CSV table of C-alpha atoms and ligand atoms in Angstrom, one decimal:
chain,number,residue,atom,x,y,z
A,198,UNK,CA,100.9,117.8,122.0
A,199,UNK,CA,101.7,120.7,119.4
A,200,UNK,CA,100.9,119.1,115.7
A,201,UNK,CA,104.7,119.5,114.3
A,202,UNK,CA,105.2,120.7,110.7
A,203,UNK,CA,106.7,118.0,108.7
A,204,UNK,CA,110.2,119.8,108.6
A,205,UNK,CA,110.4,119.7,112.6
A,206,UNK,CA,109.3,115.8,112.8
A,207,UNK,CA,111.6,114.9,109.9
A,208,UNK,CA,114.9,117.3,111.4
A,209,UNK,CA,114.1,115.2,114.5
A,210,UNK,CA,113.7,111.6,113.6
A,211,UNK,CA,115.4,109.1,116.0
A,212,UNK,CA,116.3,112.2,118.1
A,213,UNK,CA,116.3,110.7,122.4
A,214,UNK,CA,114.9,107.8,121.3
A,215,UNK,CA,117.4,105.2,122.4
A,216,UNK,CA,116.2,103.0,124.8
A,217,UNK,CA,119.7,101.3,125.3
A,218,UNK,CA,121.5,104.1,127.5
A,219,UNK,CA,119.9,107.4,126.4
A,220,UNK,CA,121.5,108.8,123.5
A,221,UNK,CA,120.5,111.7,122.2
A,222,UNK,CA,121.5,111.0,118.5
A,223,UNK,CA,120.4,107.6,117.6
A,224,UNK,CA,123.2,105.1,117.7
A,225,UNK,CA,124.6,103.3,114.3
A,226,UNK,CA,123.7,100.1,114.2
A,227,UNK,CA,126.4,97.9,112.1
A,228,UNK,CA,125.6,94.7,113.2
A,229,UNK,CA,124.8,92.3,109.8
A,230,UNK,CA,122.4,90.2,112.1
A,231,UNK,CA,120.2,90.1,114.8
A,232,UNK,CA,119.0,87.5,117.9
A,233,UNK,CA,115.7,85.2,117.4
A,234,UNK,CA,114.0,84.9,120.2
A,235,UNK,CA,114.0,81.2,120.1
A,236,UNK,CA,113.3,78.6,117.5
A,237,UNK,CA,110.8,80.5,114.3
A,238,UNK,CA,110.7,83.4,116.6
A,239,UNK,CA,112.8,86.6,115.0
A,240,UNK,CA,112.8,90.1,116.6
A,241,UNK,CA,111.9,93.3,114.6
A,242,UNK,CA,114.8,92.7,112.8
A,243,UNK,CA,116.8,89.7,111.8
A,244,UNK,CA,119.1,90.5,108.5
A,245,UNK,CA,120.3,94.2,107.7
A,246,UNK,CA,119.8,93.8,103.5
A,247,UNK,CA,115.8,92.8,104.3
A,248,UNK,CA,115.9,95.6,107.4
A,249,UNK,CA,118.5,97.8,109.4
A,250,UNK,CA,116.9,100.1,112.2
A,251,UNK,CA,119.1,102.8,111.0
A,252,UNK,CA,118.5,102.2,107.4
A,253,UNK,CA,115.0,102.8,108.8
A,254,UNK,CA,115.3,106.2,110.2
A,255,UNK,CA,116.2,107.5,107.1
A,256,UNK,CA,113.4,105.6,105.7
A,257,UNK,CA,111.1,107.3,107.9
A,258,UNK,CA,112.6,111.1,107.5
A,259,UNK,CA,112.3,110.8,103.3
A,260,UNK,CA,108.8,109.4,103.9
A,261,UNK,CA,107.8,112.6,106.5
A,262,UNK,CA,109.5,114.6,103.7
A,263,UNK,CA,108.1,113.5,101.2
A,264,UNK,CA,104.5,112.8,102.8
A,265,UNK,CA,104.5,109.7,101.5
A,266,UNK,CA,103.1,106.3,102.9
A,267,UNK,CA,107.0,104.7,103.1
A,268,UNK,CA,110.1,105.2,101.6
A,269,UNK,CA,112.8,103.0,100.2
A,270,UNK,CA,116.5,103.2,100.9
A,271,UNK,CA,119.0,101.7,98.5
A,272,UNK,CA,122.4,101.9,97.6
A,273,UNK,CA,122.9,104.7,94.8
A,274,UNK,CA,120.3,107.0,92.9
A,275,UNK,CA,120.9,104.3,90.2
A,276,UNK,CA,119.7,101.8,92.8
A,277,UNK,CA,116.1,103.7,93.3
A,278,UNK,CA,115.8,104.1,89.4
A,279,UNK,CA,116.9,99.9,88.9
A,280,UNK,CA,114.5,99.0,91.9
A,281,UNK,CA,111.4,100.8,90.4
A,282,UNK,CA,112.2,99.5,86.2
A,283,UNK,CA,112.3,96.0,88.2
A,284,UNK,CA,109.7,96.2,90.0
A,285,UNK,CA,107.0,97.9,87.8
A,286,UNK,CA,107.4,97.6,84.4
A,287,UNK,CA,106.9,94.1,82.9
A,288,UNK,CA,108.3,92.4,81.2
A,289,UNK,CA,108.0,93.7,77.0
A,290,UNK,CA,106.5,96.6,78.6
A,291,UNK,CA,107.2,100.3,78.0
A,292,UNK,CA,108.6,103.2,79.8
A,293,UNK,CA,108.1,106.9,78.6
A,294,UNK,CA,111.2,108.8,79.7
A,295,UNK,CA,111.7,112.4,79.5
A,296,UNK,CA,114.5,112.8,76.9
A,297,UNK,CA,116.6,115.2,78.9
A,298,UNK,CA,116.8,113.3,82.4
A,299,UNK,CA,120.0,112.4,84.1
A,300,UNK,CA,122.5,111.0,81.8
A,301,UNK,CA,122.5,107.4,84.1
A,302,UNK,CA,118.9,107.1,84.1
A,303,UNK,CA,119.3,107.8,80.4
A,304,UNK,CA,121.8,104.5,80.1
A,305,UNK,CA,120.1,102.3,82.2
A,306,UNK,CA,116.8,103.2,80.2
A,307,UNK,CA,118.6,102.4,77.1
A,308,UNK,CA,120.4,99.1,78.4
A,309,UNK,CA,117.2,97.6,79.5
A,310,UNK,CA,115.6,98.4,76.6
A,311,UNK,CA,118.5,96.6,74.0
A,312,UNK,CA,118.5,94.0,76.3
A,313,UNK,CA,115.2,93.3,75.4
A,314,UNK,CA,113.8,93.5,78.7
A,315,UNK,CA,111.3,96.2,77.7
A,316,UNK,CA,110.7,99.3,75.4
A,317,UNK,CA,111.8,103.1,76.2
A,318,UNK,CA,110.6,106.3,74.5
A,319,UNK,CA,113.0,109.3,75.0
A,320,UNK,CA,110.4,112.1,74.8
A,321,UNK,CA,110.4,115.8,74.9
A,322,UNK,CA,107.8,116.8,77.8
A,323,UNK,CA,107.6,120.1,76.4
A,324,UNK,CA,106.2,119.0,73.3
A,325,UNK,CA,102.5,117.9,74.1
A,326,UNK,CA,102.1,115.9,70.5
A,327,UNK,CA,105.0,113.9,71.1
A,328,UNK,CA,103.8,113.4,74.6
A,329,UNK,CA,100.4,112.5,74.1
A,330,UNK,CA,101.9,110.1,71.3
A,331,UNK,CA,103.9,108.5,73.5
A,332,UNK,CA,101.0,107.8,75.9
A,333,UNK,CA,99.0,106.6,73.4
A,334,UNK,CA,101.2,103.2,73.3
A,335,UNK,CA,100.6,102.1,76.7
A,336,UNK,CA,103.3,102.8,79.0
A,337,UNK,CA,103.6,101.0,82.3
A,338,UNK,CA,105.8,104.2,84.0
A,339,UNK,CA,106.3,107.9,82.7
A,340,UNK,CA,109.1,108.8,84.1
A,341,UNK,CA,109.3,112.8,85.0
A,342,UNK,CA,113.0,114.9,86.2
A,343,UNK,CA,112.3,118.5,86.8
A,344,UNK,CA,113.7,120.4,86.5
A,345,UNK,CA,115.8,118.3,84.1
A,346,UNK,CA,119.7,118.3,84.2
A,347,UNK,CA,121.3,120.4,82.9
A,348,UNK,CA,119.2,122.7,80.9
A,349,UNK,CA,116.6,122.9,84.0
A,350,UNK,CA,113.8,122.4,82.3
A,351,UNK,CA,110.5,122.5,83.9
A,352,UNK,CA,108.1,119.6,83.5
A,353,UNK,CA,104.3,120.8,84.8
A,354,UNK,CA,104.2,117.6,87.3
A,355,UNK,CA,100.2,117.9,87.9
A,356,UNK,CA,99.3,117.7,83.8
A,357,UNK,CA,101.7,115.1,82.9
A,358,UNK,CA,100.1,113.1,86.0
A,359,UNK,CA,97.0,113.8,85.1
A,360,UNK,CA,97.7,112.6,81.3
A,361,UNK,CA,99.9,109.3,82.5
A,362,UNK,CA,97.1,108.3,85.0
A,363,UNK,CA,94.4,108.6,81.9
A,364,UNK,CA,96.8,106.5,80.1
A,365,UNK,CA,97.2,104.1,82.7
A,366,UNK,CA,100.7,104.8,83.2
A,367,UNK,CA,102.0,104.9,87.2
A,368,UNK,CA,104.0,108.1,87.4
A,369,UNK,CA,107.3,108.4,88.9
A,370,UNK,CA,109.7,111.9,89.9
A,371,UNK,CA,113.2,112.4,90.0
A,372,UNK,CA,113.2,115.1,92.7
A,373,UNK,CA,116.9,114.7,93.2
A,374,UNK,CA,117.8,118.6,91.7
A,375,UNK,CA,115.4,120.4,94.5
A,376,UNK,CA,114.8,117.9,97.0
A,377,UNK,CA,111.5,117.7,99.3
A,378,UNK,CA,112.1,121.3,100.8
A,379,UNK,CA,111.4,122.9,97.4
A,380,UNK,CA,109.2,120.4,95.5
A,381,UNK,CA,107.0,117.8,96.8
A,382,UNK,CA,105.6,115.6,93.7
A,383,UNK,CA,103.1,113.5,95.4
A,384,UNK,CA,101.6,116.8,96.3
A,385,UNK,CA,101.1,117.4,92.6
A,386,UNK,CA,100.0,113.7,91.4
A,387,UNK,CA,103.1,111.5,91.0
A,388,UNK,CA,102.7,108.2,92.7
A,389,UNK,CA,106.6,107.3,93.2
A,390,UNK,CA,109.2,109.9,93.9
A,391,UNK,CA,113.1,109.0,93.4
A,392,UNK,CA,116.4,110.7,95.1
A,393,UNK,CA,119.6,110.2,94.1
A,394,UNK,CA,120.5,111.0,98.2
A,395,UNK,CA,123.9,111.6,96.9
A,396,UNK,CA,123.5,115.3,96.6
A,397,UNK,CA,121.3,117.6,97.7
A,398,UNK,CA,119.9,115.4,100.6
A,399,UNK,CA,123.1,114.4,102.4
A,400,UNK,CA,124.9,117.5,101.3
A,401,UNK,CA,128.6,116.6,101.9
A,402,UNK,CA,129.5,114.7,98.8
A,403,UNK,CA,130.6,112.0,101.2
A,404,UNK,CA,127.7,109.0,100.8
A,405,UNK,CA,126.8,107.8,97.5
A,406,UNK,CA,122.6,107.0,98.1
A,407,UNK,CA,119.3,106.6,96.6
A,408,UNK,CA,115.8,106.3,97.6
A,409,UNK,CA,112.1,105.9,96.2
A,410,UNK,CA,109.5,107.3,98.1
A,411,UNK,CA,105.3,105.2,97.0
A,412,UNK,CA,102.6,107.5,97.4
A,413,UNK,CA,100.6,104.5,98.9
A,414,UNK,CA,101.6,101.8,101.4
A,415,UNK,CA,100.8,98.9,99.0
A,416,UNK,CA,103.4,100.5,96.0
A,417,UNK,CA,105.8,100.6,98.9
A,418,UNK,CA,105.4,97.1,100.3
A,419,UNK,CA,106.1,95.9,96.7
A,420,UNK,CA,109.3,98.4,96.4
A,421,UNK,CA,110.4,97.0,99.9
A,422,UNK,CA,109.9,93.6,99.1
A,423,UNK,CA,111.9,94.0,95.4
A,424,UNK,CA,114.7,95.7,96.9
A,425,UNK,CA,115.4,93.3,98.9
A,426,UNK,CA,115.0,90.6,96.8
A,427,UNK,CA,117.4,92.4,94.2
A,428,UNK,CA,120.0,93.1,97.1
A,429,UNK,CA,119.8,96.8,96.4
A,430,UNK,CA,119.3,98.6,99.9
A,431,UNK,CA,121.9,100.9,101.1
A,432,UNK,CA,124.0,100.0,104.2
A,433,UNK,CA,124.0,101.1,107.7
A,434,UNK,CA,126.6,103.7,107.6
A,435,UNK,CA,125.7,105.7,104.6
A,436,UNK,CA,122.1,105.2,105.7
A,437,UNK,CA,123.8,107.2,109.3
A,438,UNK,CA,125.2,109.4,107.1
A,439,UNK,CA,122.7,110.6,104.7
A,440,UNK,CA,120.2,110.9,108.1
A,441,UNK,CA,122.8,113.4,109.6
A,442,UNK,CA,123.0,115.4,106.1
A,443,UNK,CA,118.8,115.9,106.0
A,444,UNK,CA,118.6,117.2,109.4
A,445,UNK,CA,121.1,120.6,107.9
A,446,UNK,CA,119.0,120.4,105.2
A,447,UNK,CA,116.6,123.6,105.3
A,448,UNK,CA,119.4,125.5,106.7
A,449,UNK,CA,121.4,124.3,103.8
A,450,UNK,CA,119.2,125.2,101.4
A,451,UNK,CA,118.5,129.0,102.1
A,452,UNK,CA,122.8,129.5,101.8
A,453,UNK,CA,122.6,128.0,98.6
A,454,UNK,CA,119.7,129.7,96.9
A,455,UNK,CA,120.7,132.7,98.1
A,456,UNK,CA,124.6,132.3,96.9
A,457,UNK,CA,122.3,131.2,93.3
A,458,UNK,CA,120.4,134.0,93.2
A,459,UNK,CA,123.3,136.2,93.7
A,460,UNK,CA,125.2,134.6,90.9
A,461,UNK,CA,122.4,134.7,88.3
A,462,UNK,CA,123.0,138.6,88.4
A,463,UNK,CA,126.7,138.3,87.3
A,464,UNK,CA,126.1,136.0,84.8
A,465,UNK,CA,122.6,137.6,83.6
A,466,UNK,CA,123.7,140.9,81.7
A,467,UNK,CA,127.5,139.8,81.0
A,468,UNK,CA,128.1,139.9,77.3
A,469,UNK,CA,130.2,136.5,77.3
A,470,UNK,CA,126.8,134.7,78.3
A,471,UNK,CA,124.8,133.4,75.5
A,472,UNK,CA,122.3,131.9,77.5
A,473,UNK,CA,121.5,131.2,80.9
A,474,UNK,CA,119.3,128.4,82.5
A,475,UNK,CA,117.8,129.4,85.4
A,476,UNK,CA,113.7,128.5,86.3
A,477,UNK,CA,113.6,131.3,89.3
A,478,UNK,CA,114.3,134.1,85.8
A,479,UNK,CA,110.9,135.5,84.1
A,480,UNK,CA,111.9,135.1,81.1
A,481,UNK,CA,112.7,131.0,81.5
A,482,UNK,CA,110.3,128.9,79.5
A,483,UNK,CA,109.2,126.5,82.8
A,484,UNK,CA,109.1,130.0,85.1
A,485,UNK,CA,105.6,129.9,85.8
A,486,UNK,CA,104.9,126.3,86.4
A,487,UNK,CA,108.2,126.3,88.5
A,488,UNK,CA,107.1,129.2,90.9
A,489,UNK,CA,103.7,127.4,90.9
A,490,UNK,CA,104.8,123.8,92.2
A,491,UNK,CA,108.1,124.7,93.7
A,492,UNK,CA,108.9,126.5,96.8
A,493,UNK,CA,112.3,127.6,95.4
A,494,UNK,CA,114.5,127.6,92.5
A,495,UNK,CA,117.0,125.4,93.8
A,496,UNK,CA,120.9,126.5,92.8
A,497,UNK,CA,121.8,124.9,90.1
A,498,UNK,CA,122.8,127.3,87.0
A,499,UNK,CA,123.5,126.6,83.4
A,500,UNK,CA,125.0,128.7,81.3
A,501,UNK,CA,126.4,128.8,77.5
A,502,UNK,CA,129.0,130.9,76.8
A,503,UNK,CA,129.4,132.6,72.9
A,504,UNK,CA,133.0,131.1,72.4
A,505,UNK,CA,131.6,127.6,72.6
A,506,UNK,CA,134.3,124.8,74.2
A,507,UNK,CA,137.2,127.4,73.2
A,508,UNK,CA,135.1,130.2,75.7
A,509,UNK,CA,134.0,126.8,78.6
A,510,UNK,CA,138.0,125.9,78.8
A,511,UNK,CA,138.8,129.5,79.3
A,512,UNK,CA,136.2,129.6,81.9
A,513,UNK,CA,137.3,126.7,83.7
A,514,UNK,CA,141.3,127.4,83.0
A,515,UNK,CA,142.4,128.7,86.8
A,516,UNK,CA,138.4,129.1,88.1
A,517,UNK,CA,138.6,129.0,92.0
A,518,UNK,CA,136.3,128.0,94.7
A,519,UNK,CA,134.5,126.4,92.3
A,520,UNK,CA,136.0,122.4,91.2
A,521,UNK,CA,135.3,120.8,87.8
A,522,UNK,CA,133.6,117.5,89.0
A,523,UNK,CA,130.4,115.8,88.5
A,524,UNK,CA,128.0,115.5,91.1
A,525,UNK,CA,125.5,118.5,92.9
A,526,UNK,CA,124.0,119.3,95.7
A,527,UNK,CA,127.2,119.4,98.2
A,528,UNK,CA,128.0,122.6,100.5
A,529,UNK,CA,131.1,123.1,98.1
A,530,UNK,CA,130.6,124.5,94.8
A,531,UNK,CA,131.8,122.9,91.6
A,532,UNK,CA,131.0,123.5,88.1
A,533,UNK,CA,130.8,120.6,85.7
A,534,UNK,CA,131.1,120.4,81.3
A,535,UNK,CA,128.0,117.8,80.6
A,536,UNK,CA,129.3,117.4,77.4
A,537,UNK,CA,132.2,115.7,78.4
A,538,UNK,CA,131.3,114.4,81.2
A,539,UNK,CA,128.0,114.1,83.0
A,540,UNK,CA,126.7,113.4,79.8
A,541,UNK,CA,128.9,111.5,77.4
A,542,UNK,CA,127.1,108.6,78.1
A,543,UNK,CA,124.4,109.8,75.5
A,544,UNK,CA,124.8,109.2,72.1
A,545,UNK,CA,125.8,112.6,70.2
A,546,UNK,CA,121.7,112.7,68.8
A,547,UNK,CA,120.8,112.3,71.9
A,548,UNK,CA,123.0,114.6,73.4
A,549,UNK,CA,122.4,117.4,70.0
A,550,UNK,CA,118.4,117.0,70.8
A,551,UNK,CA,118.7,117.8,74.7
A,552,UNK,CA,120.3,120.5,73.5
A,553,UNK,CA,123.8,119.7,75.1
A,554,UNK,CA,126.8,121.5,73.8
A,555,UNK,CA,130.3,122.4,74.0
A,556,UNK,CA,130.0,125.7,75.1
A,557,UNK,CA,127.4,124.4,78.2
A,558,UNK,CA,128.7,124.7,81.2
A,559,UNK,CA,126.5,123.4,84.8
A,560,UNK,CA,127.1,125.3,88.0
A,561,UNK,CA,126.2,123.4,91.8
A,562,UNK,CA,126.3,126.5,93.5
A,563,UNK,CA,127.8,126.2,97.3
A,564,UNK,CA,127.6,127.8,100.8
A,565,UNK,CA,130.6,129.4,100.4
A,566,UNK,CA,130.8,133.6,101.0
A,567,UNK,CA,128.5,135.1,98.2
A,568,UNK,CA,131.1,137.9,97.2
A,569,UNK,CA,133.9,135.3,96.6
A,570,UNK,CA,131.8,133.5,94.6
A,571,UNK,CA,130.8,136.8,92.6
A,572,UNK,CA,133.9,137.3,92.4
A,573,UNK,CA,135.7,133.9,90.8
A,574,UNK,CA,132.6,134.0,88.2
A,575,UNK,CA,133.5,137.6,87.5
A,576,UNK,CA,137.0,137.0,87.0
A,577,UNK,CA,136.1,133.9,84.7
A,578,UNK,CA,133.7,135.3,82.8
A,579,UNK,CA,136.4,138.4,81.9
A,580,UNK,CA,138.7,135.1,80.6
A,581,UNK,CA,135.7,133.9,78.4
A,582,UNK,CA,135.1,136.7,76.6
B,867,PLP,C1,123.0,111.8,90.4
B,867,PLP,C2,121.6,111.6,89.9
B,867,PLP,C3,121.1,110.3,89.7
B,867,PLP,C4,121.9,109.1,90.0
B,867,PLP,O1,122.2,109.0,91.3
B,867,PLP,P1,123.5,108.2,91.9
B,867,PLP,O2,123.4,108.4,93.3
B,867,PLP,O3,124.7,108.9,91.2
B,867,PLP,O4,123.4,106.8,91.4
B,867,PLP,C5,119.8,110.3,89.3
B,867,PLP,N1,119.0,111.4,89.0
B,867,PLP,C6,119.5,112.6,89.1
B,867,PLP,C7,118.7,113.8,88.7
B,867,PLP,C8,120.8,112.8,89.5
B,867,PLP,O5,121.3,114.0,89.6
């Protein structure tokens, strides 16, 4: 038989596979519980939180993705980030956490750490002193997001393995902004990659999902075993859910970065832009090492407008297409103001040092037609200025 690329065995998981009655798309399966065999004899599967053979499919489809040995399936992107803090860092341990990642991770990071449970540093990736120092205390996890939300920066994954694994540190990925398609971390030395399935992976803004992905089968026999000893793996339908979203994926993707790309030439030369974040421009900082370990640019867009918060509620005041919500990665477009939302869970230092501000605005760019969307940003921009 032909060797099949990744993408086709991933698109295809589960597909005719039903030995029940011949479905072509693998059934649902919602039961809570399944038949022993007899006395101390279970089946493959006996209680859906410790193992659902739907919740496996998806499983298997992230791991093929991701060309990992196994993946993990839990609840929320939260879920993924909470299962790995459990289940690697020890206790009065430390984690070294890129200061700019997701706003939640950010929290639960800074929770855990007042708690007690173990130390954080918030560090700048970009700034090698601060990194190295950071190393230099001993961290259990680094924990990497690129590129980072929402100013997209780019974190070179292979170096900042490399300098974790010399410090002993296990190195973990939030790949959530680009998924597998565009960036596969294992590839480039991370040992544990986590997705926040909730956007681009599912797709529809419909299923609220996470997942960790170990580089080897022993990392994820301890994940598996943790999550379901914390209770934290995701359910059957989402699970069904999230599978149907990946198999669109790739087709997804190519609308999107396209609509992006079209997009990042409105907003490039117009005057009411004071900056725009975007790794697929030359003249972005992380431009180089994005076009080296990615295999796109993903369509997300930041931009900061001159007028500040004044210029971003102008912007947003009667915007179409495009709806102010949080979230990413869905086939609709919607535009989101970190600094009040996404983001507000950061302390204002925090929030000043990731370079967060009123005037930033963070654009999920849909699959809707590219001239509309050309011309809603046109028309808002023109209100901006
Ligand atoms: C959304 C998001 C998360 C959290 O995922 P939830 O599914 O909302 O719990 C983590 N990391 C990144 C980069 C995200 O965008």
């Amino acid at each position: 038989m032909a060797d099949l690329g990744r993408w086709t065995r991933a698109v295809r998981t589960g597909m005719g596979a039903d030995p029940a009655v011949g479905a072509v798309v693998p059934p649902i399966y919602l039961s809570t519980n399944y038949l022993f065999d007899g006395m101390g004899q279970p089946g493959a599967y006996d209680y859906s939180r410790s193992n659902n053979p739907t919740r496996d499919l998806l499983s298997d489809a992230l791991a093929t993705l991701e060309g990992g040995a196994g993946a993990t399936a839990v609840g929320t992107g939260l879920a993924a980030i909470t299962l790995i803090a459990e289940a690697f860092i020890p206790a009065g341990g430390r984690a070294v956490v890129q200061h700019d990642a997701y706003g939640g991770t950010w929290r639960l990071f800074a929770f855990l750490a007042e708690q007690g449970r173990f130390d954080v540093d918030f560090v700048d990736f970009n700034d090698p002193a601060a990194f190295q120092a950071a190393l230099g205390q001993n961290p259990a996890v680094v924990w990497i997001e690129t590129p980072s939300n929402p100013l997209l920066r780019i974190t070179d994954i292979a170096a900042a393995s490399a300098a974790a694994h010399d410090a002993g540190a296990l190195v973990v990925a939030d790949n959530t902004f680009l998924s597998p398609l565009l960036q596969r971390p294992l590839e480039h030395g991370a040992d544990l990659v986590v997705h926040s399935t909730t956007k681009f992976l599912n797709g529809h803004s419909d299923v609220v999902g996470g997942a960790v992905i170990a580089a080897t089968q022993e990392q994820h026999e301890r994940l598996r075993l943790w999550g379901n000893a914390l209770g934290l793996t995701a359910g059957a339908f989402d699970s069904y859910l999230a599978l149907r979203g990946i198999r669109t994926l790739d087709a997804r993707l190519r609308v999107h970065q396209e609509n992006a790309a079209v997009l990042v030439e409105v907003l490039r030369t117009h005057p009411a832009v004071a900056r725009l974040y975007y790794p697929g421009l030359p003249e972005h900082p992380g431009h180089e090492v994005a076009a080296r370990q990615q295999s796109g640019f993903g369509s997300l867009i930041s931009l900061e407008l001159h007028g500040g918060v004044q210029a971003a509620e102008r912007f947003l005041d009667g915007l179409l297409i495009f709806h102010l919500a949080e979230s990413l990665g869905g086939v609709e477009s919607l535009i989101c103001h970190p600094d009040s939302m996404t983001h507000a869970g950061m302390s204002p230092e925090a929030r000043a040092t990731a370079g967060i501000t009123g005037g930033l605005l963070r654009m999920s760019v849909g699959v809707e037609s590219a001239d509309d969307l050309a011309t809603v940003v046109s028309e808002a921009l023109e209100r901006a200025s």
